[in-house]
């Protein structure tokens, strides 16, 4: 089982990967989530913990399911 730091890093990497694959800027996703761009940047870098609420907002903004953020396929 992974430790929580690895899980946070995985989610952060997947948020960025999905955002880029959809051609969205950090600013656009932050706007859709009603959070600061700098906060989303920190989340994508894995430098801060995410709340379930924030994860749900990001999933909605990216039009993905939470399980998509937990996918560890390279």
mmCIF file of N, CA and C in Angstrom:
data_model
loop_
_atom_site.group_PDB
_atom_site.id
_atom_site.type_symbol
_atom_site.label_atom_id
_atom_site.label_comp_id
_atom_site.label_asym_id
_atom_site.label_seq_id
_atom_site.Cartn_x
_atom_site.Cartn_y
_atom_site.Cartn_z
ATOM 1 N N UNK A 1 0.840 -1.185 0.000
ATOM 2 C CA UNK A 1 0.000 0.000 0.000
ATOM 3 C C UNK A 1 0.881 1.244 0.000
ATOM 4 N N UNK A 2 0.479 2.235 -0.753
ATOM 5 C CA UNK A 2 1.218 3.484 -0.829
ATOM 6 C C UNK A 2 0.992 4.313 0.426
ATOM 7 N N UNK A 3 1.976 5.148 0.729
ATOM 8 C CA UNK A 3 1.757 6.076 1.822
ATOM 9 C C UNK A 3 1.004 7.291 1.276
ATOM 10 N N UNK A 4 0.521 8.129 2.159
ATOM 11 C CA UNK A 4 -0.329 9.230 1.724
ATOM 12 C C UNK A 4 0.425 10.223 0.849
ATOM 13 N N UNK A 5 1.736 10.385 1.057
ATOM 14 C CA UNK A 5 2.503 11.315 0.229
ATOM 15 C C UNK A 5 2.548 10.853 -1.223
ATOM 16 N N UNK A 6 2.705 9.552 -1.424
ATOM 17 C CA UNK A 6 2.706 9.004 -2.778
ATOM 18 C C UNK A 6 1.346 9.190 -3.447
ATOM 19 N N UNK A 7 0.286 9.026 -2.673
ATOM 20 C CA UNK A 7 -1.063 9.193 -3.218
ATOM 21 C C UNK A 7 -1.307 10.643 -3.598
ATOM 22 N N UNK A 8 -0.888 11.578 -2.761
ATOM 23 C CA UNK A 8 -1.032 13.000 -3.080
ATOM 24 C C UNK A 8 -0.263 13.332 -4.348
ATOM 25 N N UNK A 9 0.959 12.812 -4.464
ATOM 26 C CA UNK A 9 1.775 13.065 -5.654
ATOM 27 C C UNK A 9 1.110 12.497 -6.908
ATOM 28 N N UNK A 10 0.559 11.290 -6.794
ATOM 29 C CA UNK A 10 -0.122 10.663 -7.925
ATOM 30 C C UNK A 10 -1.323 11.494 -8.365
ATOM 31 N N UNK A 11 -2.150 11.908 -7.429
ATOM 32 C CA UNK A 11 -3.321 12.724 -7.756
ATOM 33 C C UNK A 11 -2.881 14.031 -8.400
ATOM 34 N N UNK A 12 -1.868 14.668 -7.837
ATOM 35 C CA UNK A 12 -1.368 15.937 -8.373
ATOM 36 C C UNK A 12 -0.878 15.769 -9.811
ATOM 37 N N UNK A 13 -0.107 14.708 -10.061
ATOM 38 C CA UNK A 13 0.403 14.456 -11.414
ATOM 39 C C UNK A 13 -0.734 14.193 -12.391
ATOM 40 N N UNK A 14 -1.738 13.445 -11.943
ATOM 41 C CA UNK A 14 -2.865 13.134 -12.824
ATOM 42 C C UNK A 14 -3.710 14.364 -13.121
ATOM 43 N N UNK A 15 -3.875 15.244 -12.149
ATOM 44 C CA UNK A 15 -4.613 16.486 -12.405
ATOM 45 C C UNK A 15 -3.918 17.261 -13.514
ATOM 46 N N UNK A 16 -2.618 17.426 -13.387
ATOM 47 C CA UNK A 16 -1.869 18.183 -14.399
ATOM 48 C C UNK A 16 -1.910 17.485 -15.756
ATOM 49 N N UNK A 17 -1.712 16.167 -15.760
ATOM 50 C CA UNK A 17 -1.712 15.413 -17.018
ATOM 51 C C UNK A 17 -3.060 15.535 -17.722
ATOM 52 N N UNK A 18 -4.140 15.383 -16.986
ATOM 53 C CA UNK A 18 -5.477 15.473 -17.576
ATOM 54 C C UNK A 18 -5.753 16.891 -18.051
ATOM 55 N N UNK A 19 -5.381 17.884 -17.238
ATOM 56 C CA UNK A 19 -5.592 19.282 -17.621
ATOM 57 C C UNK A 19 -4.879 19.586 -18.936
ATOM 58 N N UNK A 20 -3.619 19.177 -19.037
ATOM 59 C CA UNK A 20 -2.859 19.424 -20.255
ATOM 60 C C UNK A 20 -3.431 18.672 -21.453
ATOM 61 N N UNK A 21 -3.878 17.441 -21.228
ATOM 62 C CA UNK A 21 -4.437 16.652 -22.336
ATOM 63 C C UNK A 21 -5.714 17.274 -22.888
ATOM 64 N N UNK A 22 -6.395 18.060 -22.058
ATOM 65 C CA UNK A 22 -7.619 18.732 -22.484
ATOM 66 C C UNK A 22 -7.340 20.148 -22.980
ATOM 67 N N UNK A 23 -6.072 20.538 -22.989
ATOM 68 C CA UNK A 23 -5.690 21.849 -23.483
ATOM 69 C C UNK A 23 -6.142 23.004 -22.606
ATOM 70 N N UNK A 24 -6.250 22.754 -21.307
ATOM 71 C CA UNK A 24 -6.720 23.779 -20.383
ATOM 72 C C UNK A 24 -5.552 24.389 -19.613
ATOM 73 N N UNK A 25 -5.631 25.682 -19.370
ATOM 74 C CA UNK A 25 -4.611 26.361 -18.572
ATOM 75 C C UNK A 25 -4.931 26.198 -17.091
ATOM 76 N N UNK A 26 -3.936 26.443 -16.267
ATOM 77 C CA UNK A 26 -4.146 26.441 -14.823
ATOM 78 C C UNK A 26 -5.207 27.482 -14.477
ATOM 79 N N UNK A 27 -5.112 28.639 -15.119
ATOM 80 C CA UNK A 27 -6.058 29.722 -14.852
ATOM 81 C C UNK A 27 -7.498 29.294 -15.158
ATOM 82 N N UNK A 28 -7.707 28.611 -16.278
ATOM 83 C CA UNK A 28 -9.056 28.198 -16.668
ATOM 84 C C UNK A 28 -9.634 27.192 -15.671
ATOM 85 N N UNK A 29 -8.853 26.212 -15.281
ATOM 86 C CA UNK A 29 -9.347 25.211 -14.328
ATOM 87 C C UNK A 29 -9.590 25.851 -12.968
ATOM 88 N N UNK A 30 -8.696 26.726 -12.546
ATOM 89 C CA UNK A 30 -8.887 27.424 -11.274
ATOM 90 C C UNK A 30 -10.175 28.239 -11.303
ATOM 91 N N UNK A 31 -10.429 28.916 -12.407
ATOM 92 C CA UNK A 31 -11.663 29.689 -12.556
ATOM 93 C C UNK A 31 -12.884 28.781 -12.440
ATOM 94 N N UNK A 32 -12.850 27.649 -13.121
ATOM 95 C CA UNK A 32 -13.975 26.709 -13.080
ATOM 96 C C UNK A 32 -14.214 26.172 -11.666
ATOM 97 N N UNK A 33 -13.133 26.082 -10.881
ATOM 98 C CA UNK A 33 -13.229 25.560 -9.509
ATOM 99 C C UNK A 33 -13.485 26.657 -8.486
ATOM 100 N N UNK A 34 -13.399 27.900 -8.907
ATOM 101 C CA UNK A 34 -13.521 29.049 -8.015
ATOM 102 C C UNK A 34 -12.458 29.006 -6.916
ATOM 103 N N UNK A 35 -11.224 28.705 -7.349
ATOM 104 C CA UNK A 35 -10.076 28.755 -6.440
ATOM 105 C C UNK A 35 -8.999 29.619 -7.093
ATOM 106 N N UNK A 36 -8.044 30.041 -6.312
ATOM 107 C CA UNK A 36 -6.943 30.854 -6.827
ATOM 108 C C UNK A 36 -6.033 30.012 -7.720
ATOM 109 N N UNK A 37 -5.519 30.639 -8.778
ATOM 110 C CA UNK A 37 -4.606 29.963 -9.691
ATOM 111 C C UNK A 37 -3.390 29.434 -8.929
ATOM 112 N N UNK A 38 -2.873 30.228 -8.004
ATOM 113 C CA UNK A 38 -1.697 29.814 -7.237
ATOM 114 C C UNK A 38 -1.994 28.574 -6.386
ATOM 115 N N UNK A 39 -3.202 28.468 -5.876
ATOM 116 C CA UNK A 39 -3.584 27.279 -5.096
ATOM 117 C C UNK A 39 -3.595 26.040 -5.977
ATOM 118 N N UNK A 40 -4.147 26.172 -7.189
ATOM 119 C CA UNK A 40 -4.164 25.029 -8.100
ATOM 120 C C UNK A 40 -2.743 24.649 -8.502
ATOM 121 N N UNK A 41 -1.897 25.622 -8.715
ATOM 122 C CA UNK A 41 -0.496 25.331 -9.050
ATOM 123 C C UNK A 41 0.177 24.543 -7.933
ATOM 124 N N UNK A 42 -0.072 24.939 -6.690
ATOM 125 C CA UNK A 42 0.496 24.201 -5.552
ATOM 126 C C UNK A 42 -0.072 22.781 -5.475
ATOM 127 N N UNK A 43 -1.360 22.642 -5.761
ATOM 128 C CA UNK A 43 -1.970 21.308 -5.760
ATOM 129 C C UNK A 43 -1.329 20.419 -6.814
ATOM 130 N N UNK A 44 -1.160 20.960 -8.020
ATOM 131 C CA UNK A 44 -0.561 20.181 -9.108
ATOM 132 C C UNK A 44 0.891 19.806 -8.816
ATOM 133 N N UNK A 45 1.559 20.625 -8.031
ATOM 134 C CA UNK A 45 2.950 20.345 -7.676
ATOM 135 C C UNK A 45 3.053 19.394 -6.484
ATOM 136 N N UNK A 46 1.903 19.078 -5.879
ATOM 137 C CA UNK A 46 1.891 18.180 -4.726
ATOM 138 C C UNK A 46 2.432 18.820 -3.467
ATOM 139 N N UNK A 47 2.411 20.152 -3.423
ATOM 140 C CA UNK A 47 2.973 20.862 -2.274
ATOM 141 C C UNK A 47 1.946 21.187 -1.199
ATOM 142 N N UNK A 48 0.717 20.777 -1.385
ATOM 143 C CA UNK A 48 -0.312 21.039 -0.383
ATOM 144 C C UNK A 48 -1.328 19.911 -0.401
ATOM 145 N N UNK A 49 -1.963 19.687 0.729
ATOM 146 C CA UNK A 49 -3.006 18.667 0.814
ATOM 147 C C UNK A 49 -4.290 19.162 0.152
ATOM 148 N N UNK A 50 -5.023 18.246 -0.408
ATOM 149 C CA UNK A 50 -6.283 18.571 -1.064
ATOM 150 C C UNK A 50 -7.437 18.098 -0.202
ATOM 151 N N UNK A 51 -8.484 18.898 -0.161
ATOM 152 C CA UNK A 51 -9.696 18.445 0.506
ATOM 153 C C UNK A 51 -10.514 17.636 -0.493
ATOM 154 N N UNK A 52 -11.415 16.849 0.025
ATOM 155 C CA UNK A 52 -12.325 16.104 -0.852
ATOM 156 C C UNK A 52 -13.135 17.086 -1.701
ATOM 157 N N UNK A 53 -13.546 18.183 -1.101
ATOM 158 C CA UNK A 53 -14.306 19.197 -1.836
ATOM 159 C C UNK A 53 -13.498 19.706 -3.025
ATOM 160 N N UNK A 54 -12.225 20.035 -2.808
ATOM 161 C CA UNK A 54 -11.395 20.545 -3.894
ATOM 162 C C UNK A 54 -11.200 19.492 -4.973
ATOM 163 N N UNK A 55 -10.982 18.257 -4.566
ATOM 164 C CA UNK A 55 -10.834 17.175 -5.544
ATOM 165 C C UNK A 55 -12.110 17.046 -6.384
ATOM 166 N N UNK A 56 -13.257 17.115 -5.743
ATOM 167 C CA UNK A 56 -14.534 17.028 -6.467
ATOM 168 C C UNK A 56 -14.703 18.208 -7.432
ATOM 169 N N UNK A 57 -14.324 19.401 -6.999
ATOM 170 C CA UNK A 57 -14.413 20.570 -7.877
ATOM 171 C C UNK A 57 -13.502 20.414 -9.100
ATOM 172 N N UNK A 58 -12.306 19.920 -8.866
ATOM 173 C CA UNK A 58 -11.370 19.721 -9.975
ATOM 174 C C UNK A 58 -11.882 18.649 -10.923
ATOM 175 N N UNK A 59 -12.413 17.575 -10.378
ATOM 176 C CA UNK A 59 -12.984 16.525 -11.236
ATOM 177 C C UNK A 59 -14.107 17.081 -12.104
ATOM 178 N N UNK A 60 -14.943 17.895 -11.520
ATOM 179 C CA UNK A 60 -16.033 18.511 -12.271
ATOM 180 C C UNK A 60 -15.483 19.426 -13.364
ATOM 181 N N UNK A 61 -14.487 20.232 -13.022
ATOM 182 C CA UNK A 61 -13.893 21.158 -13.994
ATOM 183 C C UNK A 61 -13.220 20.423 -15.142
ATOM 184 N N UNK A 62 -12.650 19.258 -14.846
ATOM 185 C CA UNK A 62 -11.966 18.469 -15.872
ATOM 186 C C UNK A 62 -12.882 17.435 -16.529
ATOM 187 N N UNK A 63 -14.099 17.317 -16.000
ATOM 188 C CA UNK A 63 -15.065 16.346 -16.505
ATOM 189 C C UNK A 63 -14.523 14.913 -16.430
ATOM 190 N N UNK A 64 -14.007 14.572 -15.235
ATOM 191 C CA UNK A 64 -13.498 13.227 -14.984
ATOM 192 C C UNK A 64 -14.060 12.726 -13.654
ATOM 193 N N UNK A 65 -13.900 11.449 -13.403
ATOM 194 C CA UNK A 65 -14.306 10.835 -12.147
ATOM 195 C C UNK A 65 -13.114 10.804 -11.193
ATOM 196 N N UNK A 66 -13.391 10.732 -9.914
ATOM 197 C CA UNK A 66 -12.318 10.689 -8.920
ATOM 198 C C UNK A 66 -11.364 9.520 -9.192
ATOM 199 N N UNK A 67 -11.879 8.394 -9.604
ATOM 200 C CA UNK A 67 -11.020 7.241 -9.860
ATOM 201 C C UNK A 67 -9.989 7.543 -10.935
ATOM 202 N N UNK A 68 -10.289 8.457 -11.853
ATOM 203 C CA UNK A 68 -9.329 8.827 -12.891
ATOM 204 C C UNK A 68 -8.095 9.492 -12.295
ATOM 205 N N UNK A 69 -8.249 10.148 -11.157
ATOM 206 C CA UNK A 69 -7.123 10.801 -10.511
ATOM 207 C C UNK A 69 -6.262 9.815 -9.735
ATOM 208 N N UNK A 70 -6.802 8.637 -9.469
ATOM 209 C CA UNK A 70 -6.069 7.603 -8.719
ATOM 210 C C UNK A 70 -5.392 6.580 -9.620
ATOM 211 N N UNK A 71 -5.572 6.730 -10.915
ATOM 212 C CA UNK A 71 -5.007 5.799 -11.882
ATOM 213 C C UNK A 71 -3.507 5.989 -11.924
ATOM 214 N N UNK A 72 -2.768 4.920 -11.643
ATOM 215 C CA UNK A 72 -1.307 5.040 -11.639
ATOM 216 C C UNK A 72 -0.640 4.450 -12.872
ATOM 217 N N UNK A 73 -1.391 4.306 -13.938
ATOM 218 C CA UNK A 73 -0.793 3.856 -15.199
ATOM 219 C C UNK A 73 0.048 4.983 -15.758
ATOM 220 N N UNK A 74 1.205 4.637 -16.240
ATOM 221 C CA UNK A 74 2.136 5.650 -16.761
ATOM 222 C C UNK A 74 1.785 6.045 -18.167
#
